[in-house]
XYZ file of C-alpha atoms in Angstrom:
600
model
C -53.996 -6.701 -24.915
C -54.814 -10.237 -26.368
C -58.091 -10.920 -27.913
C -59.778 -13.973 -29.529
C -57.868 -13.724 -32.752
C -54.759 -11.618 -31.503
C -52.017 -12.820 -29.308
C -48.771 -11.075 -27.916
C -46.806 -13.112 -30.690
C -48.501 -11.096 -33.288
C -46.620 -7.949 -32.203
C -43.218 -7.421 -33.678
C -40.553 -4.532 -34.339
C -43.095 -2.602 -36.267
C -46.225 -3.149 -34.107
C -45.059 -2.689 -30.499
C -48.467 -2.136 -28.833
C -52.303 -3.023 -29.349
C -55.218 -2.201 -27.117
C -58.935 -2.367 -27.454
C -61.866 -0.999 -25.522
C -65.208 -2.926 -25.013
C -66.585 -2.784 -21.339
C -69.562 -5.132 -22.429
C -67.279 -7.742 -23.530
C -65.258 -7.796 -20.311
C -68.387 -8.216 -18.155
C -69.158 -11.522 -19.957
C -65.720 -12.606 -20.579
C -66.038 -15.562 -18.421
C -69.439 -16.683 -19.814
C -69.041 -19.674 -21.764
C -71.817 -18.835 -24.000
C -70.182 -15.586 -25.093
C -69.650 -15.528 -28.884
C -66.398 -13.826 -29.936
C -67.045 -10.869 -32.099
C -64.846 -8.217 -33.964
C -65.009 -5.906 -30.742
C -63.235 -8.573 -28.590
C -59.983 -8.002 -30.235
C -57.406 -5.123 -30.961
C -57.726 -6.326 -34.695
C -59.328 -3.993 -37.170
C -62.768 -5.059 -38.317
C -63.509 -2.623 -41.495
C -59.956 -1.672 -42.693
C -60.191 2.054 -41.800
C -57.392 1.720 -39.133
C -55.327 -0.650 -41.243
C -55.364 1.883 -44.263
C -54.712 4.953 -42.130
C -51.926 3.237 -40.115
C -50.053 1.954 -43.319
C -50.265 5.635 -44.630
C -48.553 7.076 -41.453
C -45.870 4.341 -40.897
C -46.156 1.520 -43.323
C -42.839 -0.463 -44.179
C -41.739 -0.138 -47.685
C -43.408 -3.029 -50.016
C -42.335 -3.424 -53.632
C -44.752 -4.499 -56.299
C -48.021 -3.794 -54.912
C -51.289 -2.494 -56.567
C -55.097 -2.626 -56.180
C -55.897 -5.277 -58.868
C -53.297 -3.726 -61.113
C -54.264 -0.177 -60.501
C -51.867 2.204 -58.868
C -48.936 -0.261 -59.093
C -45.399 0.362 -57.495
C -43.710 0.439 -54.224
C -45.875 1.425 -51.300
C -44.403 2.998 -48.119
C -45.756 4.972 -45.207
C -44.754 8.597 -44.316
C -42.178 7.410 -41.792
C -41.600 3.778 -42.623
C -39.059 3.354 -39.842
C -41.552 4.389 -37.066
C -43.011 2.014 -34.721
C -46.759 1.801 -34.229
C -49.066 1.186 -31.240
C -52.720 0.745 -31.928
C -55.599 2.006 -29.704
C -58.853 0.495 -31.094
C -61.371 3.056 -29.813
C -64.207 2.403 -31.975
C -66.413 -0.695 -32.092
C -69.179 -1.798 -34.574
C -71.483 0.411 -32.661
C -69.398 3.542 -33.220
C -66.884 5.700 -31.359
C -67.829 6.700 -27.859
C -66.310 9.936 -26.394
C -65.335 8.320 -23.065
C -63.418 5.476 -25.025
C -61.726 7.881 -27.171
C -60.543 9.882 -24.084
C -59.438 6.566 -22.349
C -57.413 5.558 -25.584
C -55.772 8.966 -25.601
C -54.837 8.916 -22.078
C -53.460 5.352 -22.471
C -51.388 6.461 -25.362
C -49.990 9.327 -23.270
C -49.028 6.790 -20.479
C -47.481 4.554 -22.858
C -45.141 7.205 -24.078
C -46.056 7.625 -27.799
C -44.418 10.474 -29.599
C -47.343 11.327 -31.936
C -50.992 10.323 -31.783
C -53.048 10.205 -35.271
C -56.847 10.432 -34.897
C -58.749 9.683 -38.216
C -62.055 10.417 -36.371
C -64.436 13.317 -36.271
C -67.804 14.208 -35.198
C -70.443 15.537 -37.884
C -69.939 19.439 -38.141
C -73.711 19.630 -37.343
C -73.047 18.094 -33.703
C -69.845 19.647 -32.799
C -69.096 20.070 -29.154
C -67.040 23.231 -27.801
C -63.517 22.758 -26.540
C -64.241 21.656 -23.059
C -66.956 19.172 -24.089
C -65.184 17.569 -26.945
C -63.360 14.237 -25.914
C -60.778 14.574 -28.832
C -60.115 18.328 -27.830
C -59.843 17.381 -23.955
C -57.581 14.289 -24.608
C -55.460 16.248 -27.222
C -54.839 19.034 -24.697
C -53.599 16.318 -22.259
C -51.296 15.013 -24.922
C -50.092 18.534 -25.773
C -49.173 18.927 -22.018
C -46.881 16.087 -22.279
C -45.425 17.539 -25.683
C -47.197 14.740 -27.733
C -48.361 15.877 -31.046
C -51.912 15.198 -32.071
C -52.911 15.199 -35.687
C -56.739 14.936 -36.721
C -58.765 14.749 -39.718
C -60.607 17.886 -40.476
C -63.880 16.195 -41.702
C -65.707 15.331 -44.907
C -68.409 17.860 -44.967
C -67.171 20.118 -47.477
C -67.505 22.140 -49.528
C -69.568 24.293 -47.131
C -68.122 26.890 -44.682
C -67.840 26.285 -41.010
C -67.808 22.633 -41.306
C -64.290 22.088 -40.148
C -63.942 19.760 -36.970
C -61.218 18.855 -34.549
C -60.489 22.610 -34.597
C -58.824 23.277 -31.240
C -55.579 25.204 -31.668
C -53.512 22.360 -29.904
C -54.705 19.905 -32.587
C -52.958 19.716 -36.012
C -55.995 19.948 -38.258
C -55.692 18.310 -41.882
C -57.721 19.108 -44.871
C -57.535 16.764 -48.097
C -56.226 17.214 -51.549
C -56.045 15.148 -54.718
C -52.709 13.797 -56.059
C -51.100 13.774 -59.340
C -52.572 10.369 -60.421
C -56.122 9.522 -61.419
C -58.161 6.559 -62.431
C -60.345 6.707 -65.465
C -62.770 4.443 -67.520
C -63.503 5.086 -71.132
C -67.271 5.227 -72.242
C -67.524 4.248 -75.955
C -70.784 5.206 -77.590
C -72.188 3.242 -80.591
C -71.606 6.173 -82.963
C -67.806 5.978 -82.093
C -67.630 8.891 -79.824
C -65.525 8.346 -76.650
C -65.634 10.075 -73.191
C -63.470 9.659 -70.220
C -65.096 9.047 -66.901
C -63.480 8.935 -63.337
C -63.917 5.217 -61.931
C -62.068 2.460 -60.024
C -63.935 -0.354 -61.917
C -62.865 -3.832 -63.014
C -65.464 -4.297 -65.766
C -64.775 -7.079 -68.097
C -66.310 -5.326 -71.189
C -64.166 -4.731 -74.163
C -64.531 -2.695 -77.355
C -65.938 -5.605 -79.519
C -69.335 -5.530 -77.806
C -71.949 -2.852 -77.008
C -75.097 -2.803 -74.885
C -78.301 -1.015 -75.164
C -78.042 2.537 -73.527
C -80.808 4.133 -71.663
C -81.411 7.313 -69.555
C -82.882 6.652 -65.952
C -85.946 8.765 -66.898
C -86.746 6.606 -69.836
C -86.664 3.339 -67.854
C -88.781 4.705 -64.904
C -91.157 2.494 -63.040
C -94.870 3.452 -63.057
C -95.948 6.533 -61.106
C -92.308 7.422 -60.274
C -91.356 11.162 -60.699
C -88.951 11.840 -63.552
C -86.482 13.547 -61.179
C -86.275 10.451 -59.168
C -85.837 8.136 -62.027
C -83.173 10.453 -63.353
C -81.301 10.189 -60.140
C -81.755 6.420 -59.896
C -83.706 6.469 -56.583
C -84.380 3.181 -54.630
C -87.519 1.785 -56.245
C -87.541 4.195 -59.231
C -86.569 1.979 -62.097
C -88.614 -0.429 -64.054
C -86.539 -3.788 -63.858
C -88.018 -5.205 -67.027
C -86.892 -2.043 -68.803
C -83.444 -1.789 -67.333
C -82.228 -5.421 -67.571
C -79.349 -5.856 -69.973
C -78.773 -2.177 -70.440
C -76.338 0.369 -69.401
C -78.041 3.143 -67.590
C -77.237 6.635 -67.422
C -78.018 8.539 -64.051
C -77.527 12.202 -62.789
C -76.229 12.967 -59.589
C -78.078 16.163 -58.640
C -79.443 14.772 -55.355
C -76.346 14.289 -53.136
C -78.519 12.451 -50.483
C -78.459 9.284 -52.619
C -74.687 8.392 -52.660
C -72.962 6.699 -55.682
C -72.870 3.229 -53.778
C -76.806 3.332 -53.532
C -77.316 4.391 -57.214
C -75.042 1.428 -58.172
C -76.806 -1.117 -56.129
C -80.176 0.380 -57.580
C -79.057 -0.225 -61.192
C -77.203 -3.622 -60.380
C -80.373 -4.916 -58.455
C -82.472 -4.071 -61.658
C -80.159 -6.402 -63.622
C -78.423 -3.265 -65.534
C -75.226 -4.145 -67.335
C -73.501 -1.146 -66.009
C -73.853 2.561 -64.811
C -72.810 6.069 -66.272
C -73.156 8.699 -63.703
C -73.375 12.324 -64.680
C -71.924 14.697 -61.945
C -69.734 17.770 -61.700
C -68.285 17.792 -58.005
C -67.724 13.923 -57.435
C -65.553 13.404 -60.357
C -62.455 14.323 -58.488
C -62.993 11.490 -56.190
C -62.974 7.961 -58.142
C -65.705 5.479 -56.829
C -64.762 1.935 -56.440
C -67.573 -0.016 -58.160
C -65.795 -3.397 -58.125
C -66.507 -5.554 -61.031
C -69.642 -3.760 -61.985
C -68.997 -1.483 -65.173
C -69.000 2.104 -64.056
C -67.874 5.501 -65.208
C -68.550 9.072 -63.747
C -68.454 11.944 -66.447
C -68.883 15.714 -66.055
C -71.942 17.606 -67.084
C -70.678 18.600 -70.559
C -69.835 14.856 -71.461
C -73.095 13.838 -69.829
C -75.241 16.123 -71.961
C -73.664 14.838 -75.179
C -74.425 11.180 -74.074
C -77.980 11.934 -73.188
C -78.279 13.912 -76.537
C -77.024 10.842 -78.414
C -79.632 8.524 -76.622
C -82.460 10.974 -77.515
C -81.314 11.240 -81.158
C -80.672 7.598 -81.770
C -83.254 4.778 -82.471
C -81.193 2.073 -80.788
C -78.497 3.753 -78.592
C -75.643 1.320 -77.518
C -72.367 1.795 -75.510
C -69.752 0.089 -73.489
C -67.684 0.861 -70.534
C -64.114 -0.177 -70.399
C -62.138 -1.079 -67.387
C -60.381 1.676 -65.402
C -56.539 2.449 -65.950
C -54.030 4.718 -64.219
C -53.726 8.289 -65.420
C -50.270 9.368 -64.246
C -48.930 13.113 -64.095
C -52.428 14.220 -63.495
C -52.824 18.043 -63.447
C -53.511 20.289 -61.833
C -52.620 18.614 -58.518
C -52.829 19.202 -55.575
C -56.293 20.698 -55.543
C -58.648 20.772 -52.631
C -61.020 17.855 -52.337
C -64.708 18.853 -52.799
C -65.441 16.846 -49.559
C -62.762 18.443 -47.462
C -64.407 20.460 -44.648
C -63.882 24.159 -44.847
C -63.193 26.747 -42.164
C -63.617 29.044 -40.363
C -64.119 27.138 -37.257
C -67.524 27.252 -35.822
C -66.351 28.407 -32.356
C -63.837 31.017 -33.032
C -62.773 32.923 -36.101
C -59.484 33.923 -34.622
C -57.559 30.748 -35.121
C -57.035 29.819 -38.721
C -58.421 26.289 -39.495
C -57.803 23.846 -41.260
C -53.956 24.112 -40.526
C -52.699 22.303 -43.517
C -53.531 20.165 -46.504
C -52.187 16.618 -47.405
C -53.253 13.956 -49.870
C -56.442 12.281 -49.417
C -58.072 11.297 -52.569
C -57.673 7.886 -54.114
C -54.852 6.970 -51.582
C -53.352 3.195 -52.155
C -52.681 1.768 -48.661
C -52.969 -1.556 -46.909
C -56.395 -3.076 -46.335
C -58.242 -6.139 -44.938
C -58.692 -8.243 -48.117
C -62.253 -7.720 -49.465
C -63.987 -11.026 -50.171
C -67.459 -9.792 -50.887
C -68.926 -10.901 -54.251
C -68.400 -8.426 -57.045
C -65.313 -6.700 -55.448
C -62.656 -8.951 -56.827
C -62.000 -9.206 -60.514
C -62.400 -12.740 -61.985
C -59.204 -14.716 -61.715
C -57.742 -12.280 -59.048
C -57.317 -12.958 -55.222
C -58.643 -10.470 -52.872
C -56.065 -7.736 -52.459
C -54.266 -6.703 -49.430
C -54.493 -3.103 -50.769
C -57.236 -0.646 -51.367
C -57.708 2.830 -52.773
C -59.702 5.112 -50.428
C -60.558 8.861 -50.146
C -61.182 11.234 -47.187
C -59.601 13.472 -44.533
C -59.171 10.214 -42.611
C -56.386 9.393 -45.256
C -54.809 12.967 -45.214
C -54.391 13.013 -41.616
C -51.890 10.126 -41.526
C -49.726 11.770 -44.137
C -49.191 14.609 -41.811
C -48.631 12.258 -38.864
C -45.917 10.440 -40.992
C -44.359 13.697 -41.918
C -44.214 14.939 -38.429
C -42.478 11.666 -37.426
C -40.032 11.948 -40.218
C -39.125 15.431 -39.018
C -38.858 14.311 -35.464
C -36.545 11.545 -36.345
C -34.077 14.243 -37.641
C -34.826 16.747 -35.025
C -35.331 14.675 -31.722
C -34.898 17.930 -29.501
C -37.738 19.938 -31.470
C -40.986 20.290 -29.428
C -44.349 19.434 -31.075
C -45.045 23.124 -31.866
C -41.747 23.595 -33.631
C -42.542 20.572 -35.847
C -45.950 21.804 -36.482
C -44.638 25.227 -37.276
C -41.907 23.851 -39.584
C -44.579 22.010 -41.595
C -46.958 25.068 -41.925
C -44.336 27.738 -42.731
C -42.893 25.554 -45.582
C -46.077 24.318 -47.040
C -46.689 24.466 -50.837
C -48.873 27.096 -51.974
C -48.446 26.245 -55.863
C -49.661 23.216 -57.821
C -47.801 21.171 -60.296
C -48.605 23.605 -63.070
C -46.858 26.410 -61.204
C -50.203 28.185 -60.393
C -51.698 28.988 -56.967
C -53.545 26.097 -55.382
C -57.295 25.469 -56.657
C -60.398 24.188 -55.045
C -62.780 21.808 -56.405
C -64.540 24.498 -58.305
C -61.341 25.290 -60.087
C -61.122 28.712 -58.538
C -57.939 29.758 -56.509
C -58.331 28.274 -53.021
C -58.289 30.368 -49.797
C -56.888 29.513 -46.423
C -60.194 28.232 -45.161
C -59.971 25.294 -47.756
C -56.097 24.664 -47.664
C -55.049 26.064 -44.338
C -51.536 27.195 -45.009
C -50.851 24.902 -48.082
C -49.915 21.420 -48.990
C -47.173 19.694 -46.716
C -43.799 19.524 -48.021
C -41.842 17.464 -45.552
C -38.443 17.758 -46.948
C -38.559 21.475 -46.910
C -39.851 21.353 -43.329
C -36.452 19.730 -42.098
C -34.963 23.169 -42.521
C -37.723 25.864 -41.813
C -35.247 28.693 -40.679
C -37.646 30.169 -38.228
C -40.474 28.513 -36.018
C -43.318 29.755 -34.038
C -43.302 28.087 -30.695
C -46.847 27.831 -29.093
C -46.625 26.848 -25.421
C -49.302 25.258 -22.994
C -49.431 28.762 -21.531
C -50.680 30.222 -24.907
C -53.391 27.384 -25.051
C -54.604 28.080 -21.499
C -54.681 31.858 -22.372
C -56.717 30.937 -25.510
C -59.177 29.010 -23.053
C -59.541 32.251 -20.900
C -59.915 34.365 -23.920
C -62.611 32.222 -25.368
C -64.543 32.760 -22.241
C -64.086 29.522 -19.944
C -64.017 30.048 -16.102
C -60.613 29.621 -14.381
C -62.339 26.729 -12.448
C -63.106 24.883 -15.587
C -59.681 25.396 -17.141
C -57.978 24.284 -13.801
C -60.170 21.185 -13.869
C -59.409 20.216 -17.306
C -55.654 21.056 -17.242
C -54.948 19.978 -13.778
C -52.962 23.301 -13.322
C -53.193 26.040 -10.872
C -53.691 28.769 -13.619
C -54.925 32.317 -13.449
C -56.469 33.917 -16.415
C -55.052 37.344 -17.666
C -56.975 40.394 -16.213
C -58.310 41.217 -19.650
C -59.657 38.096 -21.352
C -61.642 38.952 -24.470
C -62.150 36.879 -27.614
C -60.259 39.072 -29.900
C -57.055 38.486 -27.944
C -57.156 34.827 -29.307
C -55.543 36.176 -32.562
C -52.315 37.027 -30.438
C -51.546 33.525 -29.303
C -48.124 32.630 -30.827
C -49.730 30.366 -33.627
C -47.915 29.787 -37.056
C -50.865 31.504 -39.044
C -53.055 34.636 -38.277
C -56.565 34.846 -38.093
C -58.999 37.917 -37.075
C -62.497 36.876 -36.910
C -63.782 40.591 -36.795
C -61.773 43.606 -37.913
C -63.846 46.678 -37.667
C -63.229 48.910 -40.524
C -64.265 51.948 -38.437
C -61.638 51.469 -35.825
C -58.034 51.947 -35.554
C -55.641 49.121 -36.945
C -55.669 45.996 -34.998
C -52.017 44.912 -33.858
C -51.079 41.183 -33.764
C -47.875 40.140 -32.091
C -45.793 36.932 -32.981
C -42.287 35.630 -31.799
C -40.130 33.585 -33.931
C -37.265 31.160 -32.851
C -34.382 30.772 -35.214
C -33.525 27.175 -35.720
C -31.353 27.762 -38.801
C -28.095 29.685 -39.362
C -27.116 31.528 -36.148
C -26.198 34.838 -37.927
C -29.137 35.518 -40.258
C -31.261 38.551 -41.325
C -34.732 38.127 -42.674
C -36.631 40.890 -44.507
C -40.585 40.776 -44.634
C -42.625 40.923 -47.749
C -46.549 41.340 -47.565
C -48.980 39.942 -49.964
C -52.443 41.433 -49.264
C -55.667 41.915 -51.110
C -56.337 45.426 -52.406
C -57.724 47.675 -49.755
C -56.449 45.747 -46.875
C -53.628 47.555 -45.283
C -50.770 45.170 -43.709
C -47.787 46.568 -42.104
C -45.045 44.674 -40.296
C -42.851 46.210 -37.700
C -39.785 45.969 -37.846
C -39.558 45.019 -41.527
C -36.293 43.477 -40.955
C -35.303 40.918 -38.085
C -31.639 39.971 -37.325
C -30.357 37.033 -35.426
C -26.701 36.597 -33.918
C -25.136 34.137 -31.968
C -26.959 33.837 -28.594
C -30.057 35.701 -29.695
C -32.510 33.163 -31.018
C -35.901 34.674 -30.322
C -37.198 37.895 -31.899
C -40.838 39.432 -31.840
C -42.431 41.434 -34.603
C -45.911 43.123 -34.884
C -48.333 43.012 -37.721
C -50.874 45.937 -38.149
C -54.132 45.228 -40.105
C -56.219 48.194 -41.129
C -59.472 47.623 -42.955
C -60.987 50.889 -43.811
C -60.630 50.405 -47.557
C -60.869 46.592 -47.747
C -63.718 44.590 -49.109
C -66.404 43.113 -46.764
C -65.949 39.551 -45.472
C -62.677 37.316 -45.406
C -59.469 38.811 -46.943
C -56.650 36.353 -47.506
C -52.897 36.970 -47.682
C -49.505 36.301 -46.285
C -46.338 37.659 -44.695
C -43.062 36.034 -45.831
C -39.851 36.422 -44.129
C -36.913 35.742 -46.372
C -33.163 35.565 -45.602
C -31.855 35.241 -49.175
C -32.313 31.269 -49.075
C -35.088 30.436 -46.813
C -38.723 31.598 -46.877
C -40.948 31.519 -43.827
C -44.644 31.722 -44.921
C -47.162 33.033 -42.403
C -50.745 32.920 -43.845
C -53.407 35.253 -42.662
C -57.338 35.356 -42.906
C -59.095 38.799 -41.907
C -62.754 39.268 -41.772
C -63.405 42.795 -42.249
C -66.791 44.185 -41.249
């Protein structure tokens, strides 16, 4: 579709389709007084779509960086893939009906994979048959088109995961083995490393007066507000020319606002004291900035309080390669279990989503470009929006090798081969430095190369998903209306049976410790060596009894599908969620099946 700034000639062998949606624009299309606006074109207007698309399928480009940070060769997950764009969001937001129309158009156009880095707030989630992304994705799944979605940025609270229908591939975000840090240099010679993407022009030869927010408060301002650098809380005359230290106790005031508050008060720079946020570098442009942890922050404040004329400087950010530990769960990444059922494990998988370099509309705003530099065609962004296209690219990569594999086979391959250890050889950690669980990482971090040869896969069919809707409690009439299929629900349709659909992970939302063991059935398809024997190994928390029958499964020429049962008995288990895994091993390949069981 052509727009005021986009013609068919802009398409090429990479970009093979572009649509946009704006019904208001079309109504006034013939009106000569109509002023062209960003919504009148398939072109991206804020960079989010550009960034995510280049992560999924960007071509290989050498010698790129974001103003000399993260330099190297950039490439998407599947550089050879072609891209069709459906601009479903406008300046006014993303309407449900438009998202549904965009998905339907993509299905009709014959795409292989749909990547959706859009999600509702976890506070306003709709159930499966009232959620446009879930409905559209179901239609895509019926045509064997994979839909990959971001899981949301409302972490680290539980029950915040979005886009959690079982037919959606739901992605959590992790950090990577690279960080960006600024050095804070105090007048007494002490240095502290802070997280930042900052193009400060300060150097070691000059220091500036240093002040804590509460010491430069405006009249009648509560100390806690000045400490947190609330809008209107600082005295401009006291702040001017100083580097200001603020705390980050109140997450309602984001870093961008704090930076604007001190910048407007004519401060020279900002040192932010926080614990959670330090894993996600903040882009402050040319304004000197560093974010330090609580321990460093206490020492800086102690220096201010114990020195007559405290001074400091903030040096520009630099790359920190081979960062450890990585990957870890991003603090903002939404957590499971899903709000609507605990019998499907969500998120499904984790992928890089912190400080990701990818293509961007060049930023021309004052203060965003270092002196002497041109606006960059790349940017560093964070969010599950960035994690989602990593999985999209990985899925496209696998499909390019296994063209005959169904969507669910590719999803299973990525899930059962995911990494469960970090680059220090330890189990994956969350943002609080504790071992992460399946409601944070899903089954683990994507490993696309390993997923090319998974050995066994769990095939989940449209029939499984229709049964899921029955078990969840929807009427046959509503299911038929949504699926356009003449489908009959099983005679017994109860919530706990959801755990039995043939999914590449296991979740039990309520295992009663006073009842007999609950039996879960799974069927695996052999896509590896035709003559293979796999032996099961269970890793379960103390007290939760987990047994696999049979313990050994064998495949021969002509026999590619085998079923097994898993018994969960919780009499001695601890209350709440218990996490573990079952691994099938044939001496060479490991097939990892994660489980989450809530014992009550």
